[in-house]
Amino acid sequence: KAGVTQTPRYLIKTRGQQVTLSCSPISGHRSVSWYQQTPGQGLQFLFEYFSETQRNKGNFPGRFSGRQFSNSRSEMNVSTLELGDSALYLCASSPSLGESTTFFGQGTRLTVV
Amino acid sequence: KQEVTQIPAALSVPEGENLVLNCSFTDSAIYNLQWFRQDPGKGLTSLLLIQSSQREQTSGRLNASLDKSSGRSTLYIAASQPGDSATYLCAVGDSGTYKYIFGTGTRLKVLA
């Protein structure tokens, strides 16, 4: 059974650009969450999607957005990139909303220059 | 607002030692608590999950306990090995939103 797949693994962008990250959950999992990990702030919750609807949102500016498709795959978008957006972005999938069993992907390392 | 703290921030031990990692949280209204391992530049691997109604969970050389009333959890690693070197993260599942709130982690180094 394939794990959570995140693409791309590494990304370098320039300030002001926008970026889209992709996450394919484990087959059969319908809930996808996104987290940002930085050395200063640690791991912080961005948002959670279930059945193509955002169910929970963390305390991030509106530049951070996401969506989920009918096949449960999810994308997150960051517009007008800032240097502080440089981070490891982790996607987690679980069978259902609030399901305890959570599996994380390897992450996308975003560097903003 | 839930806050999760992990002590110590870093730990270096000789191989074979038993060790305890600590996690504390400020709000006892949690859904569950999960311990993760993260290797450098990698994602998170779930080690142990403790439901709010449980007191402990064991997997191999790992044992995690949960005391909700005091807002504490410990991860016990028996007979540590160099392969255990990693950052260990404690995450508390919020009972209202189910999102995880993470501690800042304990960076463990086991010396051969």
JSON list of C-alpha atoms in Angstrom, two decimals:
[
{"chain": "A", "resi": 1, "resn": "LYS", "atom": "CA", "xyz": [0.00, 0.00, 0.00]},
{"chain": "A", "resi": 2, "resn": "ALA", "atom": "CA", "xyz": [1.59, 3.27, -1.11]},
{"chain": "A", "resi": 3, "resn": "GLY", "atom": "CA", "xyz": [2.12, 5.93, 1.53]},
{"chain": "A", "resi": 4, "resn": "VAL", "atom": "CA", "xyz": [1.35, 9.62, 1.42]},
{"chain": "A", "resi": 5, "resn": "THR", "atom": "CA", "xyz": [3.03, 11.13, -1.61]},
{"chain": "A", "resi": 6, "resn": "GLN", "atom": "CA", "xyz": [4.03, 14.75, -1.79]},
{"chain": "A", "resi": 7, "resn": "THR", "atom": "CA", "xyz": [5.35, 16.49, -4.87]},
{"chain": "A", "resi": 8, "resn": "PRO", "atom": "CA", "xyz": [7.66, 18.11, -5.52]},
{"chain": "A", "resi": 9, "resn": "ARG", "atom": "CA", "xyz": [10.14, 17.18, -2.79]},
{"chain": "A", "resi": 10, "resn": "TYR", "atom": "CA", "xyz": [12.17, 20.36, -3.20]},
{"chain": "A", "resi": 11, "resn": "LEU", "atom": "CA", "xyz": [11.29, 23.76, -4.58]},
{"chain": "A", "resi": 12, "resn": "ILE", "atom": "CA", "xyz": [13.07, 27.09, -4.88]},
{"chain": "A", "resi": 13, "resn": "LYS", "atom": "CA", "xyz": [11.00, 30.18, -5.56]},
{"chain": "A", "resi": 14, "resn": "THR", "atom": "CA", "xyz": [11.55, 33.92, -5.63]},
{"chain": "A", "resi": 15, "resn": "ARG", "atom": "CA", "xyz": [9.84, 36.40, -3.35]},
{"chain": "A", "resi": 16, "resn": "GLY", "atom": "CA", "xyz": [6.51, 37.51, -4.77]},
{"chain": "A", "resi": 17, "resn": "GLN", "atom": "CA", "xyz": [5.93, 34.34, -6.76]},
{"chain": "A", "resi": 18, "resn": "GLN", "atom": "CA", "xyz": [3.27, 31.82, -5.99]},
{"chain": "A", "resi": 19, "resn": "VAL", "atom": "CA", "xyz": [3.63, 28.07, -5.50]},
{"chain": "A", "resi": 20, "resn": "THR", "atom": "CA", "xyz": [1.41, 25.00, -5.55]},
{"chain": "A", "resi": 21, "resn": "LEU", "atom": "CA", "xyz": [2.23, 21.85, -3.60]},
{"chain": "A", "resi": 22, "resn": "SER", "atom": "CA", "xyz": [0.53, 18.52, -4.14]},
{"chain": "A", "resi": 23, "resn": "CYS", "atom": "CA", "xyz": [-0.39, 15.68, -1.82]},
{"chain": "A", "resi": 24, "resn": "SER", "atom": "CA", "xyz": [-1.79, 12.27, -2.69]},
{"chain": "A", "resi": 25, "resn": "PRO", "atom": "CA", "xyz": [-3.16, 10.53, 0.42]},
{"chain": "A", "resi": 26, "resn": "ILE", "atom": "CA", "xyz": [-3.11, 6.84, 1.10]},
{"chain": "A", "resi": 27, "resn": "SER", "atom": "CA", "xyz": [-5.67, 5.05, -1.02]},
{"chain": "A", "resi": 28, "resn": "GLY", "atom": "CA", "xyz": [-9.03, 5.09, 0.74]},
{"chain": "A", "resi": 29, "resn": "HIS", "atom": "CA", "xyz": [-8.13, 7.98, 3.04]},
{"chain": "A", "resi": 30, "resn": "ARG", "atom": "CA", "xyz": [-10.48, 10.92, 2.71]},
{"chain": "A", "resi": 31, "resn": "SER", "atom": "CA", "xyz": [-9.00, 13.42, 5.15]},
{"chain": "A", "resi": 32, "resn": "VAL", "atom": "CA", "xyz": [-5.90, 15.45, 4.29]},
{"chain": "A", "resi": 33, "resn": "SER", "atom": "CA", "xyz": [-4.17, 17.92, 6.61]},
{"chain": "A", "resi": 34, "resn": "TRP", "atom": "CA", "xyz": [-1.32, 20.30, 5.91]},
{"chain": "A", "resi": 35, "resn": "TYR", "atom": "CA", "xyz": [1.37, 21.45, 8.34]},
{"chain": "A", "resi": 36, "resn": "GLN", "atom": "CA", "xyz": [4.23, 23.92, 8.09]},
{"chain": "A", "resi": 37, "resn": "GLN", "atom": "CA", "xyz": [7.51, 23.15, 9.85]},
{"chain": "A", "resi": 38, "resn": "THR", "atom": "CA", "xyz": [10.12, 25.84, 10.47]},
{"chain": "A", "resi": 39, "resn": "PRO", "atom": "CA", "xyz": [13.09, 25.90, 12.87]},
{"chain": "A", "resi": 40, "resn": "GLY", "atom": "CA", "xyz": [11.62, 28.85, 14.74]},
{"chain": "A", "resi": 41, "resn": "GLN", "atom": "CA", "xyz": [7.94, 27.90, 15.01]},
{"chain": "A", "resi": 42, "resn": "GLY", "atom": "CA", "xyz": [8.10, 24.13, 14.84]},
{"chain": "A", "resi": 43, "resn": "LEU", "atom": "CA", "xyz": [5.17, 22.28, 13.31]},
{"chain": "A", "resi": 44, "resn": "GLN", "atom": "CA", "xyz": [2.04, 24.33, 12.83]},
{"chain": "A", "resi": 45, "resn": "PHE", "atom": "CA", "xyz": [-1.34, 23.26, 11.50]},
{"chain": "A", "resi": 46, "resn": "LEU", "atom": "CA", "xyz": [-2.41, 24.93, 8.26]},
{"chain": "A", "resi": 47, "resn": "PHE", "atom": "CA", "xyz": [-5.73, 23.32, 7.30]},
{"chain": "A", "resi": 48, "resn": "GLU", "atom": "CA", "xyz": [-7.64, 20.08, 6.98]},
{"chain": "A", "resi": 49, "resn": "TYR", "atom": "CA", "xyz": [-9.82, 18.92, 4.12]},
{"chain": "A", "resi": 50, "resn": "PHE", "atom": "CA", "xyz": [-12.45, 16.21, 4.06]},
{"chain": "A", "resi": 51, "resn": "SER", "atom": "CA", "xyz": [-14.79, 15.41, 1.20]},
{"chain": "A", "resi": 52, "resn": "GLU", "atom": "CA", "xyz": [-13.50, 18.38, -0.79]},
{"chain": "A", "resi": 53, "resn": "THR", "atom": "CA", "xyz": [-14.38, 20.82, 2.01]},
{"chain": "A", "resi": 54, "resn": "GLN", "atom": "CA", "xyz": [-12.07, 22.68, 4.34]},
{"chain": "A", "resi": 55, "resn": "ARG", "atom": "CA", "xyz": [-13.04, 21.57, 7.84]},
{"chain": "A", "resi": 56, "resn": "ASN", "atom": "CA", "xyz": [-10.39, 23.26, 9.96]},
{"chain": "A", "resi": 57, "resn": "LYS", "atom": "CA", "xyz": [-8.00, 26.12, 9.46]},
{"chain": "A", "resi": 58, "resn": "GLY", "atom": "CA", "xyz": [-4.95, 27.23, 11.37]},
{"chain": "A", "resi": 59, "resn": "ASN", "atom": "CA", "xyz": [-3.78, 30.74, 12.06]},
{"chain": "A", "resi": 60, "resn": "PHE", "atom": "CA", "xyz": [-2.17, 31.58, 8.75]},
{"chain": "A", "resi": 61, "resn": "PRO", "atom": "CA", "xyz": [-2.74, 34.55, 6.42]},
{"chain": "A", "resi": 62, "resn": "GLY", "atom": "CA", "xyz": [-5.05, 34.31, 3.44]},
{"chain": "A", "resi": 63, "resn": "ARG", "atom": "CA", "xyz": [-2.06, 33.87, 1.13]},
{"chain": "A", "resi": 64, "resn": "PHE", "atom": "CA", "xyz": [-2.19, 30.23, 2.17]},
{"chain": "A", "resi": 65, "resn": "SER", "atom": "CA", "xyz": [-5.01, 28.31, 0.59]},
{"chain": "A", "resi": 66, "resn": "GLY", "atom": "CA", "xyz": [-5.83, 24.79, -0.38]},
{"chain": "A", "resi": 67, "resn": "ARG", "atom": "CA", "xyz": [-8.30, 22.53, -1.99]},
{"chain": "A", "resi": 68, "resn": "GLN", "atom": "CA", "xyz": [-9.20, 18.88, -2.22]},
{"chain": "A", "resi": 69, "resn": "PHE", "atom": "CA", "xyz": [-10.34, 17.02, -5.28]},
{"chain": "A", "resi": 70, "resn": "SER", "atom": "CA", "xyz": [-12.94, 14.28, -5.61]},
{"chain": "A", "resi": 71, "resn": "ASN", "atom": "CA", "xyz": [-10.20, 11.63, -5.56]},
{"chain": "A", "resi": 72, "resn": "SER", "atom": "CA", "xyz": [-9.03, 13.05, -2.17]},
{"chain": "A", "resi": 73, "resn": "ARG", "atom": "CA", "xyz": [-5.81, 14.44, -3.61]},
{"chain": "A", "resi": 74, "resn": "SER", "atom": "CA", "xyz": [-5.07, 17.86, -2.19]},
{"chain": "A", "resi": 75, "resn": "GLU", "atom": "CA", "xyz": [-3.13, 20.92, -3.22]},
{"chain": "A", "resi": 76, "resn": "MET", "atom": "CA", "xyz": [-2.01, 23.88, -1.22]},
{"chain": "A", "resi": 77, "resn": "ASN", "atom": "CA", "xyz": [-1.16, 27.22, -2.72]},
{"chain": "A", "resi": 78, "resn": "VAL", "atom": "CA", "xyz": [0.90, 30.06, -1.33]},
{"chain": "A", "resi": 79, "resn": "SER", "atom": "CA", "xyz": [0.68, 33.37, -3.14]},
{"chain": "A", "resi": 80, "resn": "THR", "atom": "CA", "xyz": [3.01, 36.37, -2.96]},
{"chain": "A", "resi": 81, "resn": "LEU", "atom": "CA", "xyz": [5.76, 34.34, -1.35]},
{"chain": "A", "resi": 82, "resn": "GLU", "atom": "CA", "xyz": [7.79, 35.83, 1.48]},
{"chain": "A", "resi": 83, "resn": "LEU", "atom": "CA", "xyz": [11.20, 34.76, 2.77]},
{"chain": "A", "resi": 84, "resn": "GLY", "atom": "CA", "xyz": [9.50, 33.55, 5.96]},
{"chain": "A", "resi": 85, "resn": "ASP", "atom": "CA", "xyz": [7.48, 31.03, 3.98]},
{"chain": "A", "resi": 86, "resn": "SER", "atom": "CA", "xyz": [10.62, 28.93, 3.57]},
{"chain": "A", "resi": 87, "resn": "ALA", "atom": "CA", "xyz": [9.76, 25.73, 5.37]},
{"chain": "A", "resi": 88, "resn": "LEU", "atom": "CA", "xyz": [9.08, 22.03, 5.16]},
{"chain": "A", "resi": 89, "resn": "TYR", "atom": "CA", "xyz": [5.42, 21.54, 4.26]},
{"chain": "A", "resi": 90, "resn": "LEU", "atom": "CA", "xyz": [4.01, 18.26, 5.46]},
{"chain": "A", "resi": 91, "resn": "CYS", "atom": "CA", "xyz": [0.83, 16.57, 4.37]},
{"chain": "A", "resi": 92, "resn": "ALA", "atom": "CA", "xyz": [-0.96, 14.02, 6.53]},
{"chain": "A", "resi": 93, "resn": "SER", "atom": "CA", "xyz": [-3.76, 11.67, 5.57]},
{"chain": "A", "resi": 94, "resn": "SER", "atom": "CA", "xyz": [-6.24, 9.72, 7.63]},
{"chain": "A", "resi": 95, "resn": "PRO", "atom": "CA", "xyz": [-9.23, 7.55, 6.79]},
{"chain": "A", "resi": 96, "resn": "SER", "atom": "CA", "xyz": [-11.78, 10.02, 8.06]},
{"chain": "A", "resi": 97, "resn": "LEU", "atom": "CA", "xyz": [-12.16, 13.38, 9.76]},
{"chain": "A", "resi": 98, "resn": "GLY", "atom": "CA", "xyz": [-10.80, 13.19, 13.29]},
{"chain": "A", "resi": 99, "resn": "GLU", "atom": "CA", "xyz": [-9.46, 9.73, 12.65]},
{"chain": "A", "resi": 100, "resn": "SER", "atom": "CA", "xyz": [-6.62, 8.95, 15.01]},
{"chain": "A", "resi": 101, "resn": "THR", "atom": "CA", "xyz": [-4.52, 7.02, 12.55]},
{"chain": "A", "resi": 102, "resn": "THR", "atom": "CA", "xyz": [-2.55, 9.70, 10.79]},
{"chain": "A", "resi": 103, "resn": "PHE", "atom": "CA", "xyz": [0.19, 9.12, 8.26]},
{"chain": "A", "resi": 104, "resn": "PHE", "atom": "CA", "xyz": [2.60, 11.81, 7.12]},
{"chain": "A", "resi": 105, "resn": "GLY", "atom": "CA", "xyz": [4.32, 12.27, 3.79]},
{"chain": "A", "resi": 106, "resn": "GLN", "atom": "CA", "xyz": [7.99, 13.10, 3.35]},
{"chain": "A", "resi": 107, "resn": "GLY", "atom": "CA", "xyz": [7.23, 16.75, 2.86]},
{"chain": "A", "resi": 108, "resn": "THR", "atom": "CA", "xyz": [8.05, 19.45, 0.33]},
{"chain": "A", "resi": 109, "resn": "ARG", "atom": "CA", "xyz": [11.02, 21.62, 1.20]},
{"chain": "A", "resi": 110, "resn": "LEU", "atom": "CA", "xyz": [10.24, 25.14, -0.05]},
{"chain": "A", "resi": 111, "resn": "THR", "atom": "CA", "xyz": [13.00, 27.73, -0.17]},
{"chain": "A", "resi": 112, "resn": "VAL", "atom": "CA", "xyz": [12.11, 31.33, -0.96]},
{"chain": "A", "resi": 113, "resn": "VAL", "atom": "CA", "xyz": [14.99, 33.51, -2.12]},
{"chain": "B", "resi": 1, "resn": "LYS", "atom": "CA", "xyz": [-4.96, 27.89, 23.82]},
{"chain": "B", "resi": 2, "resn": "GLN", "atom": "CA", "xyz": [-3.22, 24.54, 23.95]},
{"chain": "B", "resi": 3, "resn": "GLU", "atom": "CA", "xyz": [0.54, 24.65, 24.38]},
{"chain": "B", "resi": 4, "resn": "VAL", "atom": "CA", "xyz": [2.79, 21.63, 24.19]},
{"chain": "B", "resi": 5, "resn": "THR", "atom": "CA", "xyz": [6.26, 21.61, 25.69]},
{"chain": "B", "resi": 6, "resn": "GLN", "atom": "CA", "xyz": [8.95, 18.97, 25.37]},
{"chain": "B", "resi": 7, "resn": "ILE", "atom": "CA", "xyz": [11.88, 18.56, 27.69]},
{"chain": "B", "resi": 8, "resn": "PRO", "atom": "CA", "xyz": [14.76, 18.20, 27.16]},
{"chain": "B", "resi": 9, "resn": "ALA", "atom": "CA", "xyz": [15.28, 19.94, 23.82]},
{"chain": "B", "resi": 10, "resn": "ALA", "atom": "CA", "xyz": [18.31, 17.76, 23.13]},
{"chain": "B", "resi": 11, "resn": "LEU", "atom": "CA", "xyz": [19.73, 14.62, 24.66]},
{"chain": "B", "resi": 12, "resn": "SER", "atom": "CA", "xyz": [22.90, 12.64, 24.03]},
{"chain": "B", "resi": 13, "resn": "VAL", "atom": "CA", "xyz": [23.27, 9.20, 25.60]},
{"chain": "B", "resi": 14, "resn": "PRO", "atom": "CA", "xyz": [25.56, 6.18, 25.20]},
{"chain": "B", "resi": 15, "resn": "GLU", "atom": "CA", "xyz": [24.18, 3.11, 23.49]},
{"chain": "B", "resi": 16, "resn": "GLY", "atom": "CA", "xyz": [22.26, 0.75, 25.72]},
{"chain": "B", "resi": 17, "resn": "GLU", "atom": "CA", "xyz": [20.87, 3.33, 28.10]},
{"chain": "B", "resi": 18, "resn": "ASN", "atom": "CA", "xyz": [17.20, 3.54, 28.97]},
{"chain": "B", "resi": 19, "resn": "LEU", "atom": "CA", "xyz": [15.80, 7.03, 28.57]},
{"chain": "B", "resi": 20, "resn": "VAL", "atom": "CA", "xyz": [12.68, 9.08, 29.10]},
{"chain": "B", "resi": 21, "resn": "LEU", "atom": "CA", "xyz": [11.40, 11.93, 26.97]},
{"chain": "B", "resi": 22, "resn": "ASN", "atom": "CA", "xyz": [8.86, 14.28, 28.47]},
{"chain": "B", "resi": 23, "resn": "CYS", "atom": "CA", "xyz": [5.88, 16.09, 27.00]},
{"chain": "B", "resi": 24, "resn": "SER", "atom": "CA", "xyz": [3.54, 18.45, 28.83]},
{"chain": "B", "resi": 25, "resn": "PHE", "atom": "CA", "xyz": [0.38, 20.15, 27.64]},
{"chain": "B", "resi": 26, "resn": "THR", "atom": "CA", "xyz": [-1.73, 22.91, 29.14]},
{"chain": "B", "resi": 27, "resn": "ASP", "atom": "CA", "xyz": [-5.28, 21.83, 28.27]},
{"chain": "B", "resi": 28, "resn": "SER", "atom": "CA", "xyz": [-6.38, 18.36, 29.37]},
{"chain": "B", "resi": 29, "resn": "ALA", "atom": "CA", "xyz": [-9.32, 18.30, 26.93]},
{"chain": "B", "resi": 30, "resn": "ILE", "atom": "CA", "xyz": [-7.48, 16.28, 24.35]},
{"chain": "B", "resi": 31, "resn": "TYR", "atom": "CA", "xyz": [-8.66, 13.75, 21.78]},
{"chain": "B", "resi": 32, "resn": "ASN", "atom": "CA", "xyz": [-5.49, 11.72, 21.81]},
{"chain": "B", "resi": 33, "resn": "LEU", "atom": "CA", "xyz": [-1.72, 12.07, 22.02]},
{"chain": "B", "resi": 34, "resn": "GLN", "atom": "CA", "xyz": [0.74, 10.78, 19.51]},
{"chain": "B", "resi": 35, "resn": "TRP", "atom": "CA", "xyz": [4.50, 10.40, 19.55]},
{"chain": "B", "resi": 36, "resn": "PHE", "atom": "CA", "xyz": [6.32, 10.79, 16.25]},
{"chain": "B", "resi": 37, "resn": "ARG", "atom": "CA", "xyz": [9.86, 10.32, 15.08]},
{"chain": "B", "resi": 38, "resn": "GLN", "atom": "CA", "xyz": [11.45, 12.58, 12.47]},
{"chain": "B", "resi": 39, "resn": "ASP", "atom": "CA", "xyz": [14.75, 11.90, 10.78]},
{"chain": "B", "resi": 40, "resn": "PRO", "atom": "CA", "xyz": [16.65, 14.88, 9.31]},
{"chain": "B", "resi": 41, "resn": "GLY", "atom": "CA", "xyz": [14.91, 16.28, 6.25]},
{"chain": "B", "resi": 42, "resn": "LYS", "atom": "CA", "xyz": [12.22, 13.62, 6.37]},
{"chain": "B", "resi": 43, "resn": "GLY", "atom": "CA", "xyz": [8.56, 13.38, 7.24]},
{"chain": "B", "resi": 44, "resn": "LEU", "atom": "CA", "xyz": [7.07, 12.09, 10.46]},
{"chain": "B", "resi": 45, "resn": "THR", "atom": "CA", "xyz": [6.70, 8.47, 11.45]},
{"chain": "B", "resi": 46, "resn": "SER", "atom": "CA", "xyz": [4.07, 7.64, 14.04]},
{"chain": "B", "resi": 47, "resn": "LEU", "atom": "CA", "xyz": [5.51, 5.66, 16.95]},
{"chain": "B", "resi": 48, "resn": "LEU", "atom": "CA", "xyz": [2.69, 5.38, 19.44]},
{"chain": "B", "resi": 49, "resn": "LEU", "atom": "CA", "xyz": [-0.84, 6.68, 19.69]},
{"chain": "B", "resi": 50, "resn": "ILE", "atom": "CA", "xyz": [-2.62, 6.98, 23.03]},
{"chain": "B", "resi": 51, "resn": "GLN", "atom": "CA", "xyz": [-6.34, 7.65, 23.08]},
{"chain": "B", "resi": 52, "resn": "SER", "atom": "CA", "xyz": [-7.59, 10.05, 25.74]},
{"chain": "B", "resi": 53, "resn": "SER", "atom": "CA", "xyz": [-9.16, 7.14, 27.65]},
{"chain": "B", "resi": 54, "resn": "GLN", "atom": "CA", "xyz": [-5.92, 5.14, 27.74]},
{"chain": "B", "resi": 55, "resn": "ARG", "atom": "CA", "xyz": [-3.02, 5.33, 30.16]},
{"chain": "B", "resi": 56, "resn": "GLU", "atom": "CA", "xyz": [-0.23, 3.81, 28.09]},
{"chain": "B", "resi": 57, "resn": "GLN", "atom": "CA", "xyz": [0.79, 2.11, 24.89]},
{"chain": "B", "resi": 58, "resn": "THR", "atom": "CA", "xyz": [3.73, -0.14, 24.12]},
{"chain": "B", "resi": 59, "resn": "SER", "atom": "CA", "xyz": [5.50, -1.08, 20.93]},
{"chain": "B", "resi": 60, "resn": "GLY", "atom": "CA", "xyz": [8.72, -3.05, 21.12]},
{"chain": "B", "resi": 61, "resn": "ARG", "atom": "CA", "xyz": [11.26, -1.07, 23.10]},
{"chain": "B", "resi": 62, "resn": "LEU", "atom": "CA", "xyz": [8.97, 1.94, 23.29]},
{"chain": "B", "resi": 63, "resn": "ASN", "atom": "CA", "xyz": [6.41, 2.71, 25.97]},
{"chain": "B", "resi": 64, "resn": "ALA", "atom": "CA", "xyz": [4.33, 5.86, 26.14]},
{"chain": "B", "resi": 65, "resn": "SER", "atom": "CA", "xyz": [2.23, 6.93, 29.08]},
{"chain": "B", "resi": 66, "resn": "LEU", "atom": "CA", "xyz": [-0.47, 9.55, 29.39]},
{"chain": "B", "resi": 67, "resn": "ASP", "atom": "CA", "xyz": [-1.69, 11.39, 32.47]},
{"chain": "B", "resi": 68, "resn": "LYS", "atom": "CA", "xyz": [-4.38, 13.73, 31.23]},
{"chain": "B", "resi": 69, "resn": "SER", "atom": "CA", "xyz": [-5.17, 15.24, 34.60]},
{"chain": "B", "resi": 70, "resn": "SER", "atom": "CA", "xyz": [-1.61, 16.45, 35.06]},
{"chain": "B", "resi": 71, "resn": "GLY", "atom": "CA", "xyz": [-1.11, 17.25, 31.38]},
{"chain": "B", "resi": 72, "resn": "ARG", "atom": "CA", "xyz": [1.85, 14.95, 30.91]},
{"chain": "B", "resi": 73, "resn": "SER", "atom": "CA", "xyz": [3.09, 12.19, 28.70]},
{"chain": "B", "resi": 74, "resn": "THR", "atom": "CA", "xyz": [6.37, 10.33, 28.69]},
{"chain": "B", "resi": 75, "resn": "LEU", "atom": "CA", "xyz": [8.06, 8.24, 26.04]},
{"chain": "B", "resi": 76, "resn": "TYR", "atom": "CA", "xyz": [10.31, 5.57, 27.45]},
{"chain": "B", "resi": 77, "resn": "ILE", "atom": "CA", "xyz": [12.94, 4.05, 25.18]},
{"chain": "B", "resi": 78, "resn": "ALA", "atom": "CA", "xyz": [14.61, 0.91, 26.47]},
{"chain": "B", "resi": 79, "resn": "ALA", "atom": "CA", "xyz": [18.11, -0.20, 25.53]},
{"chain": "B", "resi": 80, "resn": "SER", "atom": "CA", "xyz": [18.72, 2.70, 23.17]},
{"chain": "B", "resi": 81, "resn": "GLN", "atom": "CA", "xyz": [20.53, 2.11, 19.88]},
{"chain": "B", "resi": 82, "resn": "PRO", "atom": "CA", "xyz": [22.34, 4.47, 17.46]},
{"chain": "B", "resi": 83, "resn": "GLY", "atom": "CA", "xyz": [19.44, 3.93, 15.03]},
{"chain": "B", "resi": 84, "resn": "ASP", "atom": "CA", "xyz": [17.16, 5.62, 17.55]},
{"chain": "B", "resi": 85, "resn": "SER", "atom": "CA", "xyz": [18.92, 8.92, 16.87]},
{"chain": "B", "resi": 86, "resn": "ALA", "atom": "CA", "xyz": [16.28, 11.31, 15.57]},
{"chain": "B", "resi": 87, "resn": "THR", "atom": "CA", "xyz": [13.98, 14.09, 16.70]},
{"chain": "B", "resi": 88, "resn": "TYR", "atom": "CA", "xyz": [11.00, 12.91, 18.73]},
{"chain": "B", "resi": 89, "resn": "LEU", "atom": "CA", "xyz": [7.83, 14.94, 18.57]},
{"chain": "B", "resi": 90, "resn": "CYS", "atom": "CA", "xyz": [4.83, 14.85, 20.82]},
{"chain": "B", "resi": 91, "resn": "ALA", "atom": "CA", "xyz": [1.49, 15.91, 19.30]},
{"chain": "B", "resi": 92, "resn": "VAL", "atom": "CA", "xyz": [-1.75, 16.51, 21.11]},
{"chain": "B", "resi": 93, "resn": "GLY", "atom": "CA", "xyz": [-5.02, 16.02, 19.25]},
{"chain": "B", "resi": 94, "resn": "ASP", "atom": "CA", "xyz": [-7.41, 18.87, 19.96]},
{"chain": "B", "resi": 95, "resn": "SER", "atom": "CA", "xyz": [-10.77, 17.50, 21.09]},
{"chain": "B", "resi": 96, "resn": "GLY", "atom": "CA", "xyz": [-12.75, 20.17, 19.28]},
{"chain": "B", "resi": 97, "resn": "THR", "atom": "CA", "xyz": [-11.08, 20.35, 15.90]},
{"chain": "B", "resi": 98, "resn": "TYR", "atom": "CA", "xyz": [-9.01, 17.13, 15.89]},
{"chain": "B", "resi": 99, "resn": "LYS", "atom": "CA", "xyz": [-6.01, 19.06, 14.59]},
{"chain": "B", "resi": 100, "resn": "TYR", "atom": "CA", "xyz": [-2.66, 18.21, 16.10]},
{"chain": "B", "resi": 101, "resn": "ILE", "atom": "CA", "xyz": [-0.67, 20.66, 18.16]},
{"chain": "B", "resi": 102, "resn": "PHE", "atom": "CA", "xyz": [2.98, 19.73, 18.21]},
{"chain": "B", "resi": 103, "resn": "GLY", "atom": "CA", "xyz": [5.71, 20.20, 20.75]},
{"chain": "B", "resi": 104, "resn": "THR", "atom": "CA", "xyz": [9.08, 21.55, 19.62]},
{"chain": "B", "resi": 105, "resn": "GLY", "atom": "CA", "xyz": [10.67, 18.14, 19.87]},
{"chain": "B", "resi": 106, "resn": "THR", "atom": "CA", "xyz": [13.56, 16.43, 21.59]},
{"chain": "B", "resi": 107, "resn": "ARG", "atom": "CA", "xyz": [16.64, 15.84, 19.47]},
{"chain": "B", "resi": 108, "resn": "LEU", "atom": "CA", "xyz": [18.12, 12.51, 20.54]},
{"chain": "B", "resi": 109, "resn": "LYS", "atom": "CA", "xyz": [21.58, 11.27, 19.75]},
{"chain": "B", "resi": 110, "resn": "VAL", "atom": "CA", "xyz": [22.60, 7.76, 20.78]},
{"chain": "B", "resi": 111, "resn": "LEU", "atom": "CA", "xyz": [26.35, 7.27, 20.73]},
{"chain": "B", "resi": 112, "resn": "ALA", "atom": "CA", "xyz": [27.83, 3.95, 19.64]}
]
